JSON list of C-alpha atoms in Angstrom, two decimals:
[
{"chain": "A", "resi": 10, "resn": "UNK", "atom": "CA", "xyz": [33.73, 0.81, 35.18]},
{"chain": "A", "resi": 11, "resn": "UNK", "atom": "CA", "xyz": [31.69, -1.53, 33.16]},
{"chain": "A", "resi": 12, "resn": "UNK", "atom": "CA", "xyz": [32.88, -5.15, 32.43]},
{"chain": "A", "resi": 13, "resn": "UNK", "atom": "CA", "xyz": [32.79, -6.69, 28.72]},
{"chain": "A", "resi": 14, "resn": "UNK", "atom": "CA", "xyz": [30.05, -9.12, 30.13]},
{"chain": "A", "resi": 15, "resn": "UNK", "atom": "CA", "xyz": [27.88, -5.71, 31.67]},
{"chain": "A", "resi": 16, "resn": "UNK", "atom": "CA", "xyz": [28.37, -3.96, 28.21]},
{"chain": "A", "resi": 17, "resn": "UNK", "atom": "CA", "xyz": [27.26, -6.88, 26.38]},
{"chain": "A", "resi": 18, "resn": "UNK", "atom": "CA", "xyz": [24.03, -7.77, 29.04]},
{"chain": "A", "resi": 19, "resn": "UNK", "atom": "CA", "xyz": [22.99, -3.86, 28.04]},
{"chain": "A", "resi": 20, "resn": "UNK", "atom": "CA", "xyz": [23.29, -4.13, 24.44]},
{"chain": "A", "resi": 21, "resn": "UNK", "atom": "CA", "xyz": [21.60, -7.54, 24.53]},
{"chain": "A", "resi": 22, "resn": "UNK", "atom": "CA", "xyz": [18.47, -6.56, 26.73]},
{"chain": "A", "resi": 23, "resn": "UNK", "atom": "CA", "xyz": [18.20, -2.85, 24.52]},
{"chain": "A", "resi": 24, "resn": "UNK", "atom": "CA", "xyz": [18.19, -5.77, 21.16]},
{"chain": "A", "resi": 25, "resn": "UNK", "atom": "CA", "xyz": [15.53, -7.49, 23.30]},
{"chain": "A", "resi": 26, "resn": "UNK", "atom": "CA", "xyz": [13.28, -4.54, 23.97]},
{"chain": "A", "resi": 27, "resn": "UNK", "atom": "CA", "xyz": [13.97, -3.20, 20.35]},
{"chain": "A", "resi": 28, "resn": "UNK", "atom": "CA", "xyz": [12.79, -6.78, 18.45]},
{"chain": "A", "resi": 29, "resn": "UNK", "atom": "CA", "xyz": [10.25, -7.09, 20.95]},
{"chain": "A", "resi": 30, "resn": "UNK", "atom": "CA", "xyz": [8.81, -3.35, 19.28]},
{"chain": "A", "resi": 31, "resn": "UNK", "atom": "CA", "xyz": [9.52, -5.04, 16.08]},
{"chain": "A", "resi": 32, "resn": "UNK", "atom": "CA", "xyz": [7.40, -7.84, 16.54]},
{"chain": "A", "resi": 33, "resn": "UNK", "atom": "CA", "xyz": [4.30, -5.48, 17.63]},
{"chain": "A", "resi": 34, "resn": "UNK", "atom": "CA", "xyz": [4.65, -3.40, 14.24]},
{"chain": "A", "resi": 35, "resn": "UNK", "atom": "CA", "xyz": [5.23, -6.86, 12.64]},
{"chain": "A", "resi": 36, "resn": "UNK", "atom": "CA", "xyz": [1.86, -7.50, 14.21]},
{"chain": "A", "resi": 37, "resn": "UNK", "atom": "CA", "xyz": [0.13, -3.88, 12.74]},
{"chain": "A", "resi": 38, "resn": "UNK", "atom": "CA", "xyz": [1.26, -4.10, 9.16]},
{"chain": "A", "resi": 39, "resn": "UNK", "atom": "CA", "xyz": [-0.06, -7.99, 8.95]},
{"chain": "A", "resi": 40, "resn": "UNK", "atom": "CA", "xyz": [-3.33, -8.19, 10.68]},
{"chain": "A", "resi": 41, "resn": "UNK", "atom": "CA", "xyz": [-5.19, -5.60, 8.15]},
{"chain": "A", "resi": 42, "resn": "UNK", "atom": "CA", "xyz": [-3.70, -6.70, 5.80]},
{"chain": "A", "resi": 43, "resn": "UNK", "atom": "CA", "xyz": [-5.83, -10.09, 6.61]},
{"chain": "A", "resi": 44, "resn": "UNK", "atom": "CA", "xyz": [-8.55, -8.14, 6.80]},
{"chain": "A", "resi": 45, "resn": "UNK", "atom": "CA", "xyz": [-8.37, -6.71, 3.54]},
{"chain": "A", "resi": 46, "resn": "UNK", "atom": "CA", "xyz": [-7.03, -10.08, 1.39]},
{"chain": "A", "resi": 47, "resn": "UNK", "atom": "CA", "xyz": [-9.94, -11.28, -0.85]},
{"chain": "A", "resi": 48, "resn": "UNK", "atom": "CA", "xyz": [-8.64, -13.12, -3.94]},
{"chain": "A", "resi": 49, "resn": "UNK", "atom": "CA", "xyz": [-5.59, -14.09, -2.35]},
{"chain": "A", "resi": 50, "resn": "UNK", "atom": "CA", "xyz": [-6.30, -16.88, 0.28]},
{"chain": "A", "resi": 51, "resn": "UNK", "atom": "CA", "xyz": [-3.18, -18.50, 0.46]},
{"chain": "A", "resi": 52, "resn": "UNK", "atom": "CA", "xyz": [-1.33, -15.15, 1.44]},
{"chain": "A", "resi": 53, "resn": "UNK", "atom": "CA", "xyz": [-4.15, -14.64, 3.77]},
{"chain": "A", "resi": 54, "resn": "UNK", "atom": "CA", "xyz": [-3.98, -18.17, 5.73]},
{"chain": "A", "resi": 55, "resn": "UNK", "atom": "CA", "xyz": [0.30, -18.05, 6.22]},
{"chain": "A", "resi": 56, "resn": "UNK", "atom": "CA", "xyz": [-0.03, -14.34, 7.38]},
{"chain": "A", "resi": 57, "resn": "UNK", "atom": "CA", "xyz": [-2.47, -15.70, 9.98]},
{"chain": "A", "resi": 58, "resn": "UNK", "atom": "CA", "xyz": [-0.09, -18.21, 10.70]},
{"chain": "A", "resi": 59, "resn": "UNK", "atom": "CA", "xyz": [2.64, -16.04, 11.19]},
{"chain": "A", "resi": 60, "resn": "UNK", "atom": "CA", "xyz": [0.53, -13.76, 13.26]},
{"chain": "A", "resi": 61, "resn": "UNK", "atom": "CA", "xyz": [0.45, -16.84, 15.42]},
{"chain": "A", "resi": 62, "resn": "UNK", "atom": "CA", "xyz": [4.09, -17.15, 15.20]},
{"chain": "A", "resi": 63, "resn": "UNK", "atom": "CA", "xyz": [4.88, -13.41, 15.74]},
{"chain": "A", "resi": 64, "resn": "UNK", "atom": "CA", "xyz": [2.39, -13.76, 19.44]},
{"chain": "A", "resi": 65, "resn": "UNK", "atom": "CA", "xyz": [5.08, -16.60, 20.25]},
{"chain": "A", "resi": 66, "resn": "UNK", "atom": "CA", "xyz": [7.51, -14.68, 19.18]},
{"chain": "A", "resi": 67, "resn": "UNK", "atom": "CA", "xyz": [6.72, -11.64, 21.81]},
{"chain": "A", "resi": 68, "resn": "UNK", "atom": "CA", "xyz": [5.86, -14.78, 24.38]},
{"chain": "A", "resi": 69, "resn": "UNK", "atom": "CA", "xyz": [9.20, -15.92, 23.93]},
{"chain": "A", "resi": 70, "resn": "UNK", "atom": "CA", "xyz": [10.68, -12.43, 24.01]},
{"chain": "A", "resi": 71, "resn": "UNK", "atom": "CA", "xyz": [8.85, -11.51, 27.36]},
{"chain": "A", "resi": 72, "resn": "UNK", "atom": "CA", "xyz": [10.24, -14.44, 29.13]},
{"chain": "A", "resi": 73, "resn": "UNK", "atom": "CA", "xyz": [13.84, -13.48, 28.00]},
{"chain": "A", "resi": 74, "resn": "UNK", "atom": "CA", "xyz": [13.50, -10.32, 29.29]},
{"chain": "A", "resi": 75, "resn": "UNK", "atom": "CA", "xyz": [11.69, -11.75, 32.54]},
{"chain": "A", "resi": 76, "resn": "UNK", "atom": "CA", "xyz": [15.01, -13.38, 33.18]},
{"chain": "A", "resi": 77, "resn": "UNK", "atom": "CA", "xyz": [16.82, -10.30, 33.31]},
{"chain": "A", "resi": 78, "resn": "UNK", "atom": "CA", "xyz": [13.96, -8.94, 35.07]},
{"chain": "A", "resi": 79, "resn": "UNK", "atom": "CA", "xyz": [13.06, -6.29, 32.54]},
{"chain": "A", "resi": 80, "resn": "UNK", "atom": "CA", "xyz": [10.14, -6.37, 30.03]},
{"chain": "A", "resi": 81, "resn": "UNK", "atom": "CA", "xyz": [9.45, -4.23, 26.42]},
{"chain": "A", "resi": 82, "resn": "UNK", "atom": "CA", "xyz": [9.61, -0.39, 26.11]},
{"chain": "A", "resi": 83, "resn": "UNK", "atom": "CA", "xyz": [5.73, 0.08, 25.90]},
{"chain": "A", "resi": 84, "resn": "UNK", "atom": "CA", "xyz": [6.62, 3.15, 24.40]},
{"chain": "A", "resi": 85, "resn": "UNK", "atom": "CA", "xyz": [8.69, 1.22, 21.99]},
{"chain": "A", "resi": 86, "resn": "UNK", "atom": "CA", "xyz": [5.93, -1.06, 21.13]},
{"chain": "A", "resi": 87, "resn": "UNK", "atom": "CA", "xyz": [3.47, 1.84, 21.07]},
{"chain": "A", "resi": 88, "resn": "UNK", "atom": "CA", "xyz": [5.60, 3.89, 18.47]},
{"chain": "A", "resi": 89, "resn": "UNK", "atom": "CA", "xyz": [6.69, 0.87, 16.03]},
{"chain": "A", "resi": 90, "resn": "UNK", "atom": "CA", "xyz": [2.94, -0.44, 16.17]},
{"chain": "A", "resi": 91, "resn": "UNK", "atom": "CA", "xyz": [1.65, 2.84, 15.16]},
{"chain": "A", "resi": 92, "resn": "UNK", "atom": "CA", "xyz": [4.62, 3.01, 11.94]},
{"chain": "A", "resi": 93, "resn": "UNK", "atom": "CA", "xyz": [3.09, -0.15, 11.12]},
{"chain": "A", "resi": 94, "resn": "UNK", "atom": "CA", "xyz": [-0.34, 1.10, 10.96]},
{"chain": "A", "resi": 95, "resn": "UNK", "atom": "CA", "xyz": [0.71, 3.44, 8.70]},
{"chain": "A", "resi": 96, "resn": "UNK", "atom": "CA", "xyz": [2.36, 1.72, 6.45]},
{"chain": "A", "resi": 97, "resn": "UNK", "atom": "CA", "xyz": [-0.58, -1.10, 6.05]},
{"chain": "A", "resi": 98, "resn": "UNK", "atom": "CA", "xyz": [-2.58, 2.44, 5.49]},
{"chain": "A", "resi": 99, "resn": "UNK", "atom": "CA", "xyz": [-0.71, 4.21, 3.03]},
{"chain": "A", "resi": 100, "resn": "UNK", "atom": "CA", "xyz": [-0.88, 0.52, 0.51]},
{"chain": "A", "resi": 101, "resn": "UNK", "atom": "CA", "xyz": [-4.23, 0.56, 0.93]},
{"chain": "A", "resi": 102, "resn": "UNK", "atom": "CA", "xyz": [-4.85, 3.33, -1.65]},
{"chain": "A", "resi": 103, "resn": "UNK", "atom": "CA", "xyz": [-2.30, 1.85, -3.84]},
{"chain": "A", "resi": 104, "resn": "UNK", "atom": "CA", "xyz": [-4.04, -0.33, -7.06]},
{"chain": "A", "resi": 105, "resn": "UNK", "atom": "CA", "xyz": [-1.07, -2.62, -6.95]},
{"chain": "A", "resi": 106, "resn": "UNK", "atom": "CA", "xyz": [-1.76, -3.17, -2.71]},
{"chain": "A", "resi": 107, "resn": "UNK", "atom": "CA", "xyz": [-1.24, -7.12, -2.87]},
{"chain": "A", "resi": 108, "resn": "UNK", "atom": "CA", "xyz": [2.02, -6.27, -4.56]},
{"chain": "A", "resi": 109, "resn": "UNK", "atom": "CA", "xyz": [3.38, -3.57, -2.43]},
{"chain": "A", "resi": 110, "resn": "UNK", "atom": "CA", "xyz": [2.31, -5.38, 0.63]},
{"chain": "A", "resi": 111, "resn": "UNK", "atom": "CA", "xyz": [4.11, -8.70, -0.69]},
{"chain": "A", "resi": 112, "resn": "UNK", "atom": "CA", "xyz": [7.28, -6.76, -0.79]},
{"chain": "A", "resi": 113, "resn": "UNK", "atom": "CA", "xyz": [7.22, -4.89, 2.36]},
{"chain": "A", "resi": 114, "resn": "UNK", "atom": "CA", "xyz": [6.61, -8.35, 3.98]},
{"chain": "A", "resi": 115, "resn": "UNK", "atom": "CA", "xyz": [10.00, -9.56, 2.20]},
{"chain": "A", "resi": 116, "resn": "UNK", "atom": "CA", "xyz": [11.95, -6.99, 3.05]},
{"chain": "A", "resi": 117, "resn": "UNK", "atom": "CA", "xyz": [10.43, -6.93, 6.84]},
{"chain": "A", "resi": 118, "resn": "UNK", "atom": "CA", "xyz": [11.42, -10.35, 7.09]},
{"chain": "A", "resi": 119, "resn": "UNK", "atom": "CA", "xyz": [14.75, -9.96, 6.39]},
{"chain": "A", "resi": 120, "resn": "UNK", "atom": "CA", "xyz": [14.73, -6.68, 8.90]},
{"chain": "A", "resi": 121, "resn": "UNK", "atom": "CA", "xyz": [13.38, -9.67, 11.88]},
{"chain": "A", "resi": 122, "resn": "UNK", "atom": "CA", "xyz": [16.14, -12.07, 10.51]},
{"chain": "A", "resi": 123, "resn": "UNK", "atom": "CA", "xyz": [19.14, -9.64, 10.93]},
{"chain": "A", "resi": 124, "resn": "UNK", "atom": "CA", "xyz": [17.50, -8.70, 13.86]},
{"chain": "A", "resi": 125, "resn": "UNK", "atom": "CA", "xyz": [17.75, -12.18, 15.14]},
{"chain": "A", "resi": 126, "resn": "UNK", "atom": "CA", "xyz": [21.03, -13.40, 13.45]},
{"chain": "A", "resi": 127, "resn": "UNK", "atom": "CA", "xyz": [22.47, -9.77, 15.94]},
{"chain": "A", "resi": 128, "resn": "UNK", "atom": "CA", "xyz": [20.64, -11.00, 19.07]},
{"chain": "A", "resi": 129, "resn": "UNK", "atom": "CA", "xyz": [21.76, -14.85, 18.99]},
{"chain": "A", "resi": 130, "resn": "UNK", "atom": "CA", "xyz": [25.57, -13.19, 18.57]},
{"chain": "A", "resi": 131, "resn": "UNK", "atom": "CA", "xyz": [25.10, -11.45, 21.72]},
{"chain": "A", "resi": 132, "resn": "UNK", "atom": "CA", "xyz": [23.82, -13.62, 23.20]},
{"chain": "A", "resi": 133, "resn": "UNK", "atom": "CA", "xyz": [26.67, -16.14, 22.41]},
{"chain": "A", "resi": 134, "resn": "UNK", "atom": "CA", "xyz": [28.98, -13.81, 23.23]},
{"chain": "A", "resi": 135, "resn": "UNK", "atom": "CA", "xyz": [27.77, -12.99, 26.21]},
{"chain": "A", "resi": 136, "resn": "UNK", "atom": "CA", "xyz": [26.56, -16.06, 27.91]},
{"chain": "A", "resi": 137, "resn": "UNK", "atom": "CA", "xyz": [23.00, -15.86, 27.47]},
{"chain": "A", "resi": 138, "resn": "UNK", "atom": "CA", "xyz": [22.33, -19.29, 26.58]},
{"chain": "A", "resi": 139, "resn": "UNK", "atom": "CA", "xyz": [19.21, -19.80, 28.61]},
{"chain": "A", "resi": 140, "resn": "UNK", "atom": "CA", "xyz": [18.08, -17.16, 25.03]},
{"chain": "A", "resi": 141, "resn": "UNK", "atom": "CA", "xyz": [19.96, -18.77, 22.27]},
{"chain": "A", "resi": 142, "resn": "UNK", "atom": "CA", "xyz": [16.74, -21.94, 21.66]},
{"chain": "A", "resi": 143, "resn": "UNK", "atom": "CA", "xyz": [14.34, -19.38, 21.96]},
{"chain": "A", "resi": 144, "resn": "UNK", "atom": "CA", "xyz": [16.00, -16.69, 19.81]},
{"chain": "A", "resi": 145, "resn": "UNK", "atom": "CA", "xyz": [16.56, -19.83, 17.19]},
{"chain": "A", "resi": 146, "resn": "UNK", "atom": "CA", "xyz": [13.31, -20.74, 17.20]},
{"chain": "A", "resi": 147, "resn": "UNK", "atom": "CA", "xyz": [12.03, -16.91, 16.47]},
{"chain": "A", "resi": 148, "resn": "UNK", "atom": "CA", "xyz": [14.48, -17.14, 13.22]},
{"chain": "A", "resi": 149, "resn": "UNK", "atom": "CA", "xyz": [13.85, -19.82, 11.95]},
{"chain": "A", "resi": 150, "resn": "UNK", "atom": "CA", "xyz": [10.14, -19.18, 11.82]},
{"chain": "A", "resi": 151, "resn": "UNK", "atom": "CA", "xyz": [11.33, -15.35, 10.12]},
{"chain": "A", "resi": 152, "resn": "UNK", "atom": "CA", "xyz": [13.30, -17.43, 7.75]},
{"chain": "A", "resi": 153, "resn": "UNK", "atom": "CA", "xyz": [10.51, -19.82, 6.94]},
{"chain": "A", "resi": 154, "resn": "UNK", "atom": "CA", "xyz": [8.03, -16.95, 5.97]},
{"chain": "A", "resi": 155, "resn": "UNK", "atom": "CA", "xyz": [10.59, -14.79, 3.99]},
{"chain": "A", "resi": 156, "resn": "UNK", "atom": "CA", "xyz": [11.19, -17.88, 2.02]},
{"chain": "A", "resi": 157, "resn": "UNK", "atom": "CA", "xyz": [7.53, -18.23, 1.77]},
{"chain": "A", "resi": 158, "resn": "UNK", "atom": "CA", "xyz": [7.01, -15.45, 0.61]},
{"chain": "A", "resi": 159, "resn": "UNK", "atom": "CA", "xyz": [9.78, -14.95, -1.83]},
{"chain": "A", "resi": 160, "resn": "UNK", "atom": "CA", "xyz": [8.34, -18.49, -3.10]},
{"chain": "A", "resi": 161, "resn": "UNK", "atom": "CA", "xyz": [4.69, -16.70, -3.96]},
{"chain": "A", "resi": 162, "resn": "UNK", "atom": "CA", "xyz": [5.90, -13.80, -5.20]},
{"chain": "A", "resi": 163, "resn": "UNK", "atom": "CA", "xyz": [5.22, -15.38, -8.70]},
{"chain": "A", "resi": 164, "resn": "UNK", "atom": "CA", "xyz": [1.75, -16.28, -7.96]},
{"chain": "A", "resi": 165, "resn": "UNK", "atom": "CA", "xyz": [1.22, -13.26, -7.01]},
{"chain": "A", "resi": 166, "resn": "UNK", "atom": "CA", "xyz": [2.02, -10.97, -9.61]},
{"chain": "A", "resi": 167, "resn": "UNK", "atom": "CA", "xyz": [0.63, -13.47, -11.75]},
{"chain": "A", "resi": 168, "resn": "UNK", "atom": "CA", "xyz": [-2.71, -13.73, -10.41]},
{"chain": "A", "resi": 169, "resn": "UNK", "atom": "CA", "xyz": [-2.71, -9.97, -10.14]},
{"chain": "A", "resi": 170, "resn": "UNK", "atom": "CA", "xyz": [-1.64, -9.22, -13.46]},
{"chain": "A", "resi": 171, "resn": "UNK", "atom": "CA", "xyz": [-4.83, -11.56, -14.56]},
{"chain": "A", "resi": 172, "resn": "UNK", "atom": "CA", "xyz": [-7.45, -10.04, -12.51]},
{"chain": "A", "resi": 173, "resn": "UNK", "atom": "CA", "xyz": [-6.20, -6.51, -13.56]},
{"chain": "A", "resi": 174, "resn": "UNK", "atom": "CA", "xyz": [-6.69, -7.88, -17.24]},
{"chain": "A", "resi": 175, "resn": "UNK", "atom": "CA", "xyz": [-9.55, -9.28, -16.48]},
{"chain": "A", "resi": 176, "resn": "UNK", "atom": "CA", "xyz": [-11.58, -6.33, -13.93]},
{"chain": "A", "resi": 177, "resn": "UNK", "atom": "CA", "xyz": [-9.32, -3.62, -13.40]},
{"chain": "A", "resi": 178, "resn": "UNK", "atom": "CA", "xyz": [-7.20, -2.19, -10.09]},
{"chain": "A", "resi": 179, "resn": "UNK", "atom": "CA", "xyz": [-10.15, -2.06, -8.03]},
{"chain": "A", "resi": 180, "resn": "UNK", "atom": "CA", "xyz": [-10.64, -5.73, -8.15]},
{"chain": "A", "resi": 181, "resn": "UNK", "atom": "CA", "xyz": [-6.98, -6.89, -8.49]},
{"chain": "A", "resi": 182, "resn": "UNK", "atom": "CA", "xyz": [-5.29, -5.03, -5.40]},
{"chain": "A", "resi": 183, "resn": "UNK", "atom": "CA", "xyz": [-6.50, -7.29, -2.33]}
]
């Protein structure tokens, strides 16, 4: 029979392996849309930041689960990096992509923070503090670029409402 501590060890590494997944798609959806940012460089330089932040992320993630001598679900990683390709796809087409994408980014932020807030509870509750400064660390940088983004938003929409009135969609989306 499984103790509370076993239970909660198996819940906390599956969180582990499923945030570490996360993080790749988090990497799929950002890093075209880099690519494809013209008229937008502030949006452009904190998503390569946080694509710096989300490969210490994984880093940190990989050396949580090297303690418990596990790593990610490759398949995991595969499958959530491949949604994520999608996804940055299927905006591409859209007039309003700098938009859409700005949203999806907010609302895939907060996805990472819950995902976080979950894991540090776990791991509180089950011992794992050797995790908690490097789970911390992870949310605070999701919390930073939620707020960061939620904080451009305005700019945004403004700046794409002005180069739609000024050239059209075509010109306006990225």
């Amino acid at each position: 029979m499984a103790t509370q501590h076993d239970v909660l060890r198996e819940l906390f590494v599956t969180g582990l392996r499923n945030v570490h997944a996360v993080e790749h798609q988090a990497l799929s959806i950002m890093t075209p849309q880099v690519a494809r940012i013209e008229h937008y460089p502030e949006v452009a330089d904190r998503l390569r930041l946080h694509i710096e932040e989300t490969n210490g992320q994984i880093a940190r993630l990989d050396e949580i689960l090297a303690a418990f001598d596990t790593s990610g679900s490759t398949l995991k990683d595969t499958a959530l990096g491949l949604s994520g390709s999608m996804a940055a796809i299927a905006h591409t087409v859209a007039g309003d992509e700098i938009v859409k994408n700005s949203f999806a980014n907010y609302a895939f932020e907060h996805f990472e923070i819950a995902s976080y807030m979950s894991l540090l509870v776990l791991a509180e509750d089950g011992g794992f503090v050797h995790a908690t400064p490097l789970l911390r660390k992870s949310l605070g940088e999701e919390e930073d670029m939620a707020r960061w983004i939620g904080e451009a938003l305005p700019m945004v929409t403004r700046r794409y409402a002005s180069l739609y009135a000024e050239h059209g969609s075509g010109t306006a989306k990225a």
